[in-house]
Short mmCIF file of C-alpha atoms and ligand atoms in Angstrom, two decimals:
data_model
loop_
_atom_site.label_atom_id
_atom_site.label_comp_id
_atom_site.label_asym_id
_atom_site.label_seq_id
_atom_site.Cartn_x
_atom_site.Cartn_y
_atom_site.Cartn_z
CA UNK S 1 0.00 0.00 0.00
CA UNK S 2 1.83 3.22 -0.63
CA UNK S 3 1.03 6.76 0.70
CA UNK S 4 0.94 10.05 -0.57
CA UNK S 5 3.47 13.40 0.94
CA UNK S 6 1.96 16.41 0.40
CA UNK S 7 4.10 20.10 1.70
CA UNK S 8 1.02 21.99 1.44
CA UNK S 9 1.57 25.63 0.23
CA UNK S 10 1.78 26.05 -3.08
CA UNK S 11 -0.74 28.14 -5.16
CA UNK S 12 -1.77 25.70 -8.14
CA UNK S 13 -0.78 26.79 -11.55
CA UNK S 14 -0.24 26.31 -14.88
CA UNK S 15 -2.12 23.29 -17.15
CA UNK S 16 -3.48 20.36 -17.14
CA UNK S 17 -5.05 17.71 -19.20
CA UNK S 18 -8.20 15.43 -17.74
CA UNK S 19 -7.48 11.81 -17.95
CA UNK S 20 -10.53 9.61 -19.72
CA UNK S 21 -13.75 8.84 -17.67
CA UNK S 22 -13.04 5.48 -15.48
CA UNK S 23 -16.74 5.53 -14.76
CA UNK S 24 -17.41 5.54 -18.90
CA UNK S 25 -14.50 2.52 -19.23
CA UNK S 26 -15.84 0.35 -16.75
CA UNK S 27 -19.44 -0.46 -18.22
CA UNK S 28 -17.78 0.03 -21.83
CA UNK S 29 -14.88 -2.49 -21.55
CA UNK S 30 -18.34 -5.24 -20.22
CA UNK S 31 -20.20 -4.26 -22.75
CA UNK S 32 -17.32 -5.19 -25.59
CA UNK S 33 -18.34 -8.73 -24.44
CA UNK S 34 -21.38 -8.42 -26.30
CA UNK S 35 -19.47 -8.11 -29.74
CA UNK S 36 -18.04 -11.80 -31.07
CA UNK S 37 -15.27 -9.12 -32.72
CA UNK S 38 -12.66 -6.03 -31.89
CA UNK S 39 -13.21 -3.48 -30.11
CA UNK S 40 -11.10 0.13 -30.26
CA UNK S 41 -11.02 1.99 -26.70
CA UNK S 42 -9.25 5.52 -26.84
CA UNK S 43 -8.50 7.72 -23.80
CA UNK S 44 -8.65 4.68 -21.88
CA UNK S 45 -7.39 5.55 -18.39
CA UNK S 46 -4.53 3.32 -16.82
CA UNK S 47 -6.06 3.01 -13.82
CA UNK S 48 -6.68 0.28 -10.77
CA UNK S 49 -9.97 -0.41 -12.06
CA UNK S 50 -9.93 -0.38 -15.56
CA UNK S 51 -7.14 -3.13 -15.28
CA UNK S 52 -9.41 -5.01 -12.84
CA UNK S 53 -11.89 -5.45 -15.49
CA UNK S 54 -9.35 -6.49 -18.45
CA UNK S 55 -8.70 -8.96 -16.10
CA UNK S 56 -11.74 -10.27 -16.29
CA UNK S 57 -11.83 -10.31 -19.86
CA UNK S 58 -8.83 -12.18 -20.11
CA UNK S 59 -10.19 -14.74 -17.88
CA UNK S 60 -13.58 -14.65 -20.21
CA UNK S 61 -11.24 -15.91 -22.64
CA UNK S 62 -10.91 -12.43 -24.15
CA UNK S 63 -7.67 -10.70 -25.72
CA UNK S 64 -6.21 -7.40 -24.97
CA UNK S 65 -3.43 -4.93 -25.43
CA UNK S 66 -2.51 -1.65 -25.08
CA UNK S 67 -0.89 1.29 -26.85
CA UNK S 68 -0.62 4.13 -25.02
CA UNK S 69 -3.70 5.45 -23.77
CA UNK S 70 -5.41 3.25 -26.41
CA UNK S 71 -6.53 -0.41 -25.16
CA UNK S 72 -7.88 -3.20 -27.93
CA UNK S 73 -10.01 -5.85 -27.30
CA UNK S 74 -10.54 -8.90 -29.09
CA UNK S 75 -13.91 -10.49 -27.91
CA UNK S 76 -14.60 -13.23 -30.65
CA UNK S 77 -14.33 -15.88 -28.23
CA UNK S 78 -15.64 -16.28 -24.48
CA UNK S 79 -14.64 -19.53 -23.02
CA UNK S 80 -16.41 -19.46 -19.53
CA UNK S 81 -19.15 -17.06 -18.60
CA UNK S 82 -17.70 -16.98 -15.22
CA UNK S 83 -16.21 -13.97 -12.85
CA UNK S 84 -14.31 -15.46 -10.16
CA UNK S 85 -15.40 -14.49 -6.61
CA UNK S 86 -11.98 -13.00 -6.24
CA UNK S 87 -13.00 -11.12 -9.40
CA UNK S 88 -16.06 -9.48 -7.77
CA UNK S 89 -14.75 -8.96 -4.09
CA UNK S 90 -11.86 -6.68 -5.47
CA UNK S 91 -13.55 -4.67 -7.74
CA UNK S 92 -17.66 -4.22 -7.09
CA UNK S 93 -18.15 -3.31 -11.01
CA UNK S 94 -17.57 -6.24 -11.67
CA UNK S 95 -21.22 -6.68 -11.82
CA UNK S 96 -21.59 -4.82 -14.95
CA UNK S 97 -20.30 -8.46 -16.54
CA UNK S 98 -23.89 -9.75 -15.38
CA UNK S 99 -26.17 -8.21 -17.96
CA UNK S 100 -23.19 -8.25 -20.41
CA UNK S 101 -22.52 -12.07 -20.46
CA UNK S 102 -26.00 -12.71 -20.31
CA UNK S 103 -26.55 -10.88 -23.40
CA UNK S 104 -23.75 -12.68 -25.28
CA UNK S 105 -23.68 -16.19 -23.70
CA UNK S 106 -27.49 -16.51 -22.20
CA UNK S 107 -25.74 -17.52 -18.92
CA UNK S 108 -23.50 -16.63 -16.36
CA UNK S 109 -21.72 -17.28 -12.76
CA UNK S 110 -20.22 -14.36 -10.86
CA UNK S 111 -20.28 -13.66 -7.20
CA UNK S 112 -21.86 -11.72 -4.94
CA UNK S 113 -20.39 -8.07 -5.17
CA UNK S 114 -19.60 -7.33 -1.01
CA UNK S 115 -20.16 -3.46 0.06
CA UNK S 116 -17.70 -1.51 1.00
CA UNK S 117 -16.20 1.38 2.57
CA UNK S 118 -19.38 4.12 1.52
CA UNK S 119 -22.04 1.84 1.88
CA UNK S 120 -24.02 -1.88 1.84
CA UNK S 121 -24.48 -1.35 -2.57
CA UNK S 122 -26.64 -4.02 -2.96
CA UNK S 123 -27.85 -5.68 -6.20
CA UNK S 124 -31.33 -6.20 -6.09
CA UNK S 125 -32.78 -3.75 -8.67
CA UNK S 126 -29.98 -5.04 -10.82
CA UNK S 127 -31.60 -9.37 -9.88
CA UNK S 128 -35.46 -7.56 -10.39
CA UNK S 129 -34.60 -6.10 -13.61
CA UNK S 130 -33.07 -9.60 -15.01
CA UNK S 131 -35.63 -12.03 -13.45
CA UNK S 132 -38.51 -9.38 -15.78
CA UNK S 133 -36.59 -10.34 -18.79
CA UNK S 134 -36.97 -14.04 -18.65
CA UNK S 135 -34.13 -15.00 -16.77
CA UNK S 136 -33.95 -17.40 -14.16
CA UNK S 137 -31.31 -16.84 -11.01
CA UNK S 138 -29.64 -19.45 -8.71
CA UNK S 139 -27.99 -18.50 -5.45
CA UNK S 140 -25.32 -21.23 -4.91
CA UNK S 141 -22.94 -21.31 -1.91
CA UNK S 142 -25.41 -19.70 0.34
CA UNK S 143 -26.24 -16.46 -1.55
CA UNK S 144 -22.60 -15.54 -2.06
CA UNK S 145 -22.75 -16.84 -5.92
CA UNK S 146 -25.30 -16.31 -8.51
CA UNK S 147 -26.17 -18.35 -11.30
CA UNK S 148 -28.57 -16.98 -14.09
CA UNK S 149 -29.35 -18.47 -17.22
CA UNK S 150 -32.00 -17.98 -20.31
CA UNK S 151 -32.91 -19.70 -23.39
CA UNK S 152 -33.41 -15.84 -24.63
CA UNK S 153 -33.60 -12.79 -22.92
CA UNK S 154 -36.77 -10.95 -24.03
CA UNK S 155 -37.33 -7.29 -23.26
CA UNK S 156 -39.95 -5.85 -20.97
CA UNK S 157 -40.45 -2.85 -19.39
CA UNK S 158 -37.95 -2.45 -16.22
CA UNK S 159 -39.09 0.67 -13.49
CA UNK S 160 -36.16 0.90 -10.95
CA UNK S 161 -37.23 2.71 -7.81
CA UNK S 162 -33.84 4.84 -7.51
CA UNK S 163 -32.41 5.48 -10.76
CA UNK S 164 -29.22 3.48 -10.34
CA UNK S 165 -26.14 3.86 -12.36
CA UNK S 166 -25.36 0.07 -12.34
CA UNK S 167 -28.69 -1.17 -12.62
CA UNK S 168 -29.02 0.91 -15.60
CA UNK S 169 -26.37 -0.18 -17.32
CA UNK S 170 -27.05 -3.57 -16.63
CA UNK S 171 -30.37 -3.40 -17.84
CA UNK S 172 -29.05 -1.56 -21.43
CA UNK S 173 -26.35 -4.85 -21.72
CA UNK S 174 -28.31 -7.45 -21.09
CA UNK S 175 -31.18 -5.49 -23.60
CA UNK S 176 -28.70 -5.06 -26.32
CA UNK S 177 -28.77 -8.38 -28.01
CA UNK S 178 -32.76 -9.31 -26.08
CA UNK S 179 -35.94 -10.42 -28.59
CA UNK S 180 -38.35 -7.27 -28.44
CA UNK S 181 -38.01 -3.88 -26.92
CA UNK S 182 -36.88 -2.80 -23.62
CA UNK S 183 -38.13 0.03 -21.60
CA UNK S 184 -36.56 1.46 -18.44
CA UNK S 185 -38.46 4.19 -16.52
CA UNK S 186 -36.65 6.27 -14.00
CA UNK S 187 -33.40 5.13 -15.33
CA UNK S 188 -30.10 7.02 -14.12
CA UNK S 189 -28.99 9.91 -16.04
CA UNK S 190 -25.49 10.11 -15.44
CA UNK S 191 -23.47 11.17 -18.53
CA UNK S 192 -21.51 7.48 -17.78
CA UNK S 193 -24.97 5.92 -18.70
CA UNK S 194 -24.84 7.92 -21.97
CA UNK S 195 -21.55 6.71 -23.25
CA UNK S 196 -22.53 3.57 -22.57
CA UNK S 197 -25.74 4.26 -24.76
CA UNK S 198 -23.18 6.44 -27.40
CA UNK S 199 -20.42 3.44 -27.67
CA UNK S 200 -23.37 0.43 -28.41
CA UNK S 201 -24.87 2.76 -30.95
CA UNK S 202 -21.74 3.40 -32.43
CA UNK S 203 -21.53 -0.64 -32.50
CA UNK S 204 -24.96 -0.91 -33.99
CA UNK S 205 -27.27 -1.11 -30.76
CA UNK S 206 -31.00 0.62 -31.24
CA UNK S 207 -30.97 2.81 -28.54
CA UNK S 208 -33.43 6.01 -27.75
CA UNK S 209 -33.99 8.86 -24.67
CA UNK S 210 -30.25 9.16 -24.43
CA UNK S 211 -29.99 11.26 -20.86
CA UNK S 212 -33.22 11.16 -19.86
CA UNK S 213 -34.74 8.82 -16.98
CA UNK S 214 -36.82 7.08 -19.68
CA UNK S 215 -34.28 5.01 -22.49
CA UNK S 216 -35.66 2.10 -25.19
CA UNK S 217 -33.54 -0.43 -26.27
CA UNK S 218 -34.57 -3.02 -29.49
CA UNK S 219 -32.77 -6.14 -29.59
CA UNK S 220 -30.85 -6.77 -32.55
CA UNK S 221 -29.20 -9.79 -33.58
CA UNK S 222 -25.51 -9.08 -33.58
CA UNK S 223 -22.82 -6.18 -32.82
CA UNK S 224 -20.27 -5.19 -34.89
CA UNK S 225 -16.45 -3.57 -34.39
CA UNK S 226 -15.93 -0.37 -33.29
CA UNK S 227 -13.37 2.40 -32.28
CA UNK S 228 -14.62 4.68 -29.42
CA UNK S 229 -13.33 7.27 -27.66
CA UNK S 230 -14.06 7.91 -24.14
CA UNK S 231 -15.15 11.35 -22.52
CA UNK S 232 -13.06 12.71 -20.18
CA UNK S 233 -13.53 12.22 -16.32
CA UNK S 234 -15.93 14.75 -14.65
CA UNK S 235 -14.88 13.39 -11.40
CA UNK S 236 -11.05 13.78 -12.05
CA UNK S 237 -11.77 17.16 -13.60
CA UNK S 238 -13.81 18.54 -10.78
CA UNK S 239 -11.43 17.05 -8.33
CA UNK S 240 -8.90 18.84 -9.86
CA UNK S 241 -11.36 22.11 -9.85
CA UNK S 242 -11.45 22.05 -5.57
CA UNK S 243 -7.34 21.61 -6.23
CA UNK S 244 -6.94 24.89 -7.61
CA UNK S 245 -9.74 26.69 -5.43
CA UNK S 246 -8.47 25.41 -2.26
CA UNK S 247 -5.01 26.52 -2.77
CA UNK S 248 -6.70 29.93 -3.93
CA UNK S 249 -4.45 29.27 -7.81
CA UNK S 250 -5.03 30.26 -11.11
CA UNK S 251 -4.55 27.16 -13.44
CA UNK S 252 -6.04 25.79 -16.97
CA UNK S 253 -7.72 22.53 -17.52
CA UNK S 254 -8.03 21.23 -21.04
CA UNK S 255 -10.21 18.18 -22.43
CA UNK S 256 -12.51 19.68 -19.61
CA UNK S 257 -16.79 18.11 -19.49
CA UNK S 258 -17.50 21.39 -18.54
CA UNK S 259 -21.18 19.69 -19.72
CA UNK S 260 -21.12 17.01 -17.42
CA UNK S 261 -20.20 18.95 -14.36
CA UNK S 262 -22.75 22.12 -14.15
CA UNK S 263 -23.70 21.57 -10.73
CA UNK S 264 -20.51 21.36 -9.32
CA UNK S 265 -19.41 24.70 -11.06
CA UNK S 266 -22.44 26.03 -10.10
CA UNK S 267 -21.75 25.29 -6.24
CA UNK S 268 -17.85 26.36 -6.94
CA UNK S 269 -18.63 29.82 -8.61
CA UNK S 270 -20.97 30.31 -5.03
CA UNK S 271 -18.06 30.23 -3.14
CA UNK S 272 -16.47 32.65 -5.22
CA UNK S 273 -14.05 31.21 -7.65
CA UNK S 274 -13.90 32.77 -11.11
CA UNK S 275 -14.56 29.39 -14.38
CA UNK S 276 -14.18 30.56 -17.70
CA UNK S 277 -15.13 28.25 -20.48
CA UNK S 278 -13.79 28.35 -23.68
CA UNK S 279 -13.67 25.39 -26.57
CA UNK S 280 -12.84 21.79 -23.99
CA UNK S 281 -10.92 23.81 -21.52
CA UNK S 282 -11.49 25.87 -18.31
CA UNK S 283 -9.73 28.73 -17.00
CA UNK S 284 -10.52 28.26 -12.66
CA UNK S 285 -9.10 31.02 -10.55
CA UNK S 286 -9.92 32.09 -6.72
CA UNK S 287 -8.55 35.52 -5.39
CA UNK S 288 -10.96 36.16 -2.37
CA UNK S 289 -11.70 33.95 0.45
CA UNK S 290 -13.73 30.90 0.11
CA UNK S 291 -17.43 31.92 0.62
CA UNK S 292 -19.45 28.83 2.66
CA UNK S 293 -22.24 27.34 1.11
CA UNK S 294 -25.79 26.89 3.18
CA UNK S 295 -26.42 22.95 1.89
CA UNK S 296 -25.35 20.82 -0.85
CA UNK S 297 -27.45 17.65 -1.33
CA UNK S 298 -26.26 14.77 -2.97
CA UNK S 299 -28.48 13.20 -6.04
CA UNK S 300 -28.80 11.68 -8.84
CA UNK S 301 -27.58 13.22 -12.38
CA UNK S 302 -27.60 16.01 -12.88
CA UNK S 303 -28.10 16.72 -9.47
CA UNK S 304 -24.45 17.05 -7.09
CA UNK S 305 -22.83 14.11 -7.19
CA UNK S 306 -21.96 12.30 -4.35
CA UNK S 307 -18.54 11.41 -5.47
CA UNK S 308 -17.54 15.18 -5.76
CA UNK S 309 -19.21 15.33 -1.80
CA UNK S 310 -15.83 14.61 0.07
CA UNK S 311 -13.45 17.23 -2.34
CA UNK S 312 -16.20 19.59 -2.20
CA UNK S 313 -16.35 19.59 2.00
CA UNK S 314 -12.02 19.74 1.80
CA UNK S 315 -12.77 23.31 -0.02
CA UNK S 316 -15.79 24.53 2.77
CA UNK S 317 -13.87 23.19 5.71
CA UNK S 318 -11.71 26.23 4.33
CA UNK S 319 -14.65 28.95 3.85
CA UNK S 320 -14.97 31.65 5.67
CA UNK S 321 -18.66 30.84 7.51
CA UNK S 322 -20.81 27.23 8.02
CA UNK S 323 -21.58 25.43 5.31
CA UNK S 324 -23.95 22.19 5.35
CA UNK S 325 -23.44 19.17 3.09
CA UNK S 326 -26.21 16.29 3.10
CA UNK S 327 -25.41 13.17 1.64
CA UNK S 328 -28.63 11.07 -0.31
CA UNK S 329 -26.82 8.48 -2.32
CA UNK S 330 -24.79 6.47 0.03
CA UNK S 331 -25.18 5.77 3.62
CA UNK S 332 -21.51 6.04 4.98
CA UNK S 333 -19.53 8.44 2.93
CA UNK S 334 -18.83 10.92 5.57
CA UNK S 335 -15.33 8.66 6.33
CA UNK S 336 -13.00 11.64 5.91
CA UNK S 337 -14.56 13.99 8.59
CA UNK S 338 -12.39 12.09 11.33
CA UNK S 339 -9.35 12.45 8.78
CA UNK S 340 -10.01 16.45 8.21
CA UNK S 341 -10.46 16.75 11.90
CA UNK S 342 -6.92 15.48 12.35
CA UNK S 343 -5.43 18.74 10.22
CA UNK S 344 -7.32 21.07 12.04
CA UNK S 345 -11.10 21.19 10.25
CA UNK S 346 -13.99 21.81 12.57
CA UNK S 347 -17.38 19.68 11.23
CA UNK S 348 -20.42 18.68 13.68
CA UNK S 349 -22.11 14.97 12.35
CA UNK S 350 -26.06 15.09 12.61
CA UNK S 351 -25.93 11.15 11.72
CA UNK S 352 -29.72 11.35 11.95
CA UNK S 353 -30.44 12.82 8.73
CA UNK S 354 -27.11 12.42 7.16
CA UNK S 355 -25.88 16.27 7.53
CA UNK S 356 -22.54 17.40 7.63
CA UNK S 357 -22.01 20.93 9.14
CA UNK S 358 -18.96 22.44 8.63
CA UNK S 359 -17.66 25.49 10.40
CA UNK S 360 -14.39 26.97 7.71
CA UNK S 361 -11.14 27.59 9.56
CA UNK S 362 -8.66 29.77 7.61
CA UNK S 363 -6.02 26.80 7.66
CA UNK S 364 -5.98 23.57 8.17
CA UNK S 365 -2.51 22.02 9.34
CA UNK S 366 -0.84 18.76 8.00
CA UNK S 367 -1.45 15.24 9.63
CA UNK S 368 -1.02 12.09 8.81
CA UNK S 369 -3.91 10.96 7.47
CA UNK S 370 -5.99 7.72 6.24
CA UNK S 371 -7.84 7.54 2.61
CA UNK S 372 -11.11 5.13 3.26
CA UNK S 373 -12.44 4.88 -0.51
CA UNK S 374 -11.22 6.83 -3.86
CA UNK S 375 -12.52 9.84 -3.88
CA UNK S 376 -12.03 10.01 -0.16
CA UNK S 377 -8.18 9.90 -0.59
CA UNK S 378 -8.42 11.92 -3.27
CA UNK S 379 -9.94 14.98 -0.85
CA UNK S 380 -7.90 14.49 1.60
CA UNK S 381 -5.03 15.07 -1.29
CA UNK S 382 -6.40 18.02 -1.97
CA UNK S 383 -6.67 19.58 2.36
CA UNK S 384 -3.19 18.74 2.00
CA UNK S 385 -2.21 20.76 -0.57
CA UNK S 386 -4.02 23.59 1.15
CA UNK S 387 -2.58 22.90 4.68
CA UNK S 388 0.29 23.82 6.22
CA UNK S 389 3.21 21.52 6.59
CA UNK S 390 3.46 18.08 5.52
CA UNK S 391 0.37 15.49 5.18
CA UNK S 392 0.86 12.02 4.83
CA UNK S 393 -2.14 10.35 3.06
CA UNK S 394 -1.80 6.65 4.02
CA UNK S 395 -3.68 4.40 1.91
CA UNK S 396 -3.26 5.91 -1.54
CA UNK S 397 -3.38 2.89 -3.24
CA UNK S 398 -7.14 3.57 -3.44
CA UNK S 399 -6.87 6.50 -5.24
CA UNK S 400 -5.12 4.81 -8.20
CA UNK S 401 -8.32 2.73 -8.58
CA UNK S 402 -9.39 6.02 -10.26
CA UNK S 403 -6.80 8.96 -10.76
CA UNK S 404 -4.26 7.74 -13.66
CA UNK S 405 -1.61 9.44 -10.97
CA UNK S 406 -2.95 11.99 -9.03
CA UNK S 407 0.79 13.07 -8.09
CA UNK S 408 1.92 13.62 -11.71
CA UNK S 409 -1.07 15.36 -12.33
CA UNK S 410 -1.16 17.83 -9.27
CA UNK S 411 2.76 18.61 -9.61
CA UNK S 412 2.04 19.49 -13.31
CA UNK S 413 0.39 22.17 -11.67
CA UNK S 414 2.99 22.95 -9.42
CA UNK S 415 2.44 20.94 -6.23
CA UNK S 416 4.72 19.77 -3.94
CA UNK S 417 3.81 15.93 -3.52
CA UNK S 418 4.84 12.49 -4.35
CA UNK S 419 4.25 8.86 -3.65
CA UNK S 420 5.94 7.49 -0.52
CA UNK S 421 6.51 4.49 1.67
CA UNK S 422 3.67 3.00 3.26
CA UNK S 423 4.80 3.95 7.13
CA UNK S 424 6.26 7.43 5.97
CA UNK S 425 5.00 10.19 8.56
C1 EPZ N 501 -21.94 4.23 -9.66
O1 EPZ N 501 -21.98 3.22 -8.66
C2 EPZ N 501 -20.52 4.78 -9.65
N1 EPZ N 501 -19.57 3.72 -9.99
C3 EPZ N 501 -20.19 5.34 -8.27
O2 EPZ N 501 -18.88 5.92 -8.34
C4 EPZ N 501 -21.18 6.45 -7.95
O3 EPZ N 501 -20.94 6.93 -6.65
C5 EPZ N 501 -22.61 5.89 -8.04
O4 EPZ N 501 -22.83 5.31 -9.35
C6 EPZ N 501 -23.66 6.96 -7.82
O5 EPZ N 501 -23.51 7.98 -8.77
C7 EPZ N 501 -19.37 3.42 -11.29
O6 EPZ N 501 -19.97 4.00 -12.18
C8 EPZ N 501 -18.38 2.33 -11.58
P1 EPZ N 501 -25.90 3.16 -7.85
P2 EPZ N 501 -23.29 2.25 -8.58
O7 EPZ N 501 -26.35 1.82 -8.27
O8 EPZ N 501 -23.79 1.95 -9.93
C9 EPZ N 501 -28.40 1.78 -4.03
C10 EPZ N 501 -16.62 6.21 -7.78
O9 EPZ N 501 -16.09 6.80 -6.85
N2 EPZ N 501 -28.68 0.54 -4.79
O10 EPZ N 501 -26.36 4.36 -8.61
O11 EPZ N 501 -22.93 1.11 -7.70
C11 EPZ N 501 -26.94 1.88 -3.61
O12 EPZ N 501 -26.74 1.16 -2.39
C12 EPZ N 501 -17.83 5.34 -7.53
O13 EPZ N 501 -16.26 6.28 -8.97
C13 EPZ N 501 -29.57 -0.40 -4.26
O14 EPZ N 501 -30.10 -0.22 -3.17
O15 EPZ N 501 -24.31 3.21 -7.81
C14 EPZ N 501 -26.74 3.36 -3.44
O16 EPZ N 501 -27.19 3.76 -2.17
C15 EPZ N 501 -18.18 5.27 -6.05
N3 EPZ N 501 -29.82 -1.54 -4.96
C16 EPZ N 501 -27.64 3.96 -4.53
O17 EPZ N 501 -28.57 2.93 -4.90
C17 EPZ N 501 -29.23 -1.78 -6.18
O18 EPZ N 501 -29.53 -2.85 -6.80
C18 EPZ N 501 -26.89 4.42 -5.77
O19 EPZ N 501 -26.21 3.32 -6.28
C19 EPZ N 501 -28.34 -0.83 -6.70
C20 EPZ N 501 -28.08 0.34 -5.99
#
């Protein structure tokens, strides 16, 4: 496990370019499955969890290489419709290979996905949604495997009760290749969900209500090659956005989904920073003191997302007034308000309805510090660069499930951090 050293300090300048979306790769590199051919992926990111899952495909009896930034599948033949329980425990998209084998093969075995750090994530609306499009399900091994299986999956209309991201894109996989049409009401938004929907166009899927909570997918009989190119990362890119606010910089981000992330500039801009559009890039600058915000609610796209939640409190633990953030998605993703106490943040927990209050302190102060889940680390990457002295994030390896190299990327902008040993402090 290695760690991150951050000398906090610096005002963030200069430019940067946004990795590809991991949340766009993940469902894409399932859903090459469904294609007996080759598959093109550009601005892949090299990340923790985009490997995960080309391991998978490689044990589906896929092939795959890289070039760069650019990864190539070769899905002609799958040899087991199978995702090891290993497969599943590391990595909880793993799931997405449900609806995706089930669409090419009619069958598949793949564990239970465990929670994790932010919450319980369960599965069901993803088991509902297959079981109404003739599919049968076995739990083996007491619940901790699933088998499902279909002569033919046959579409039907699917209503999810939360518009899930996962469930979503399961739903669109396994629909894909289905007999008839499939309609989901209330399905997630997120822009993910859309390049999903963009890339199986672009391989000949009949998809419609791209971005809205109501999409149709009609069956049709095969897939065929394609080359795609992935969005960039909002997540990365806003990330990067509380970077240069917190340090108060003045810095340029190109290959910026300016698009995909209008809430969060919305909520920056209230605090006082300056974004300036123009073409794929931003211009993000802060000269005055961090203005508090009265509440930010997580929710659904295109609502605030809940994985810009723990950056977003990092830059109002620094505002100058209270500030309240609520979190609606998951139920434990308030992990880093022990770790932000540690370098001096002061935030009261009202664990009864899931509010955050935070009261900004001009500094915060380095500590060694521990990162619970991705974007967690990623947050507390970001206090450090704000705080004074040194901060040891321990734990970093998380953060490479989903930043390409968050300390390349920061120090490109004039940071002072780098990876370290694991018991650094
Ligand atoms: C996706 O997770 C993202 N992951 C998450 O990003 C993101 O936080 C989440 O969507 C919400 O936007 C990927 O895209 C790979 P959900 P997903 O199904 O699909 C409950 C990151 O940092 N639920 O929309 O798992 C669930 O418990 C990660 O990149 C059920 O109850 O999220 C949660 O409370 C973290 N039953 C809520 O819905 C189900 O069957 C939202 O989950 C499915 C979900």
């Amino acid at each position: 496990m290695s760690s991150i050293e951050v000398i906090g300090g610096e005002q963030l300048k200069g430019e940067l370019k946004i990795q590809g979306s991991k949340n766009a790769a993940l469902p894409i590199i399932a859903a090459t499955v469904l294609n007996k051919g080759a598959t093109i992926l550009k601005n892949c990111p090299k990340i923790l969890d985009v490997l995960h899952m080309i391991k998978i495909l490689e044990e589906l009896g896929c092939k795959t290489k890289w070039e760069g930034n650019t990864l190539f599948v070769d899905s002609s033949v799958i040899t087991s419709p199978s995702v090891s329980e290993e497969s599943v425990r590391k990595m909880r998209s793993s799931i997405l290979y449900l609806g995706a084998l089930l669409g090419r093969c009619h069958e598949v075995t793949i564990a239970y996905p465990g929670g994790c750090s932010i919450g319980k994530r369960p599965i069901d609306y993803h088991l509902n949604a297959m079981a109404k499009m003739n599919v049968t399900e076995e739990f083996l091994k007491e619940g901790e495997i699933i088998h499902c299986s279909t002569n033919e999956i046959i579409g039907n209309d699917i209503f999810l009760e939360f518009p899930s991201v996962g469930a979503t894109q399961n739903v669109i996989l396994a629909a894909a290749l289905s007999k008839g049409i499939t309609r989901i009401f209330n399905a997630a938004r997120e822009p993910e969900v859309t390049e999903l929907c963009n890339y199986l166009q672009e391989a000949g899927a009949k998809i419609s209500g791209k971005g809205t909570a109501y999409l149709q997918v009609e069956g049709v009989k095969e897939l065929h090659d394609v080359t795609f190119t992935l969005m960039p990362d909002r997540i990365v890119a806003g990330t990067y956005l509380t970077a240069i606010a917190a340090t108060y910089g003045d810095a340029i981000l190109t290959d910026f989904p300016a698009w995909a992330l209008d809430s969060v500039i919305r909520v920056l801009k209230k605090t006082g920073c300056r974004i300036e559009n123009f073409e794929n890039n931003v211009r993000v600058y802060c000269k005055k003191r961090l203005q508090p915000i009265e509440l930010i609610k997580t929710q659904p796209y295109p609502g605030f997302p809940t994985d810009m939640q723990s950056q977003m409190m990092t830059v109002l633990c620094l505002a100058d007034g209270e500030s309240t953030i609520m979190e609606e998605i998951f139920e434990s993703r308030y992990q880093n308000v022990k770790e932000l106490r540690k370098m001096g943040a002061k935030i009261r927990l009202e664990a009864s309805d899931n509010k955050a209050i935070l009261t900004g302190v001009k500094k915060l102060h380095g500590a060694v510090v521990t990162s619970h889940d991705l974007r967690g680390g990623a947050a507390l990457a970001v206090a450090g660069l704000a705080a004074e002295g040194k901060t040891i994030v321990q734990g970093a390896t998380s953060i490479e499930r989903g930043y390409e190299d968050i300390c390349r990327d920061l120090s490109a902008l004039g940071a002072n951090i780098r990876y370290c040993s694991e018991n650094a402090s």
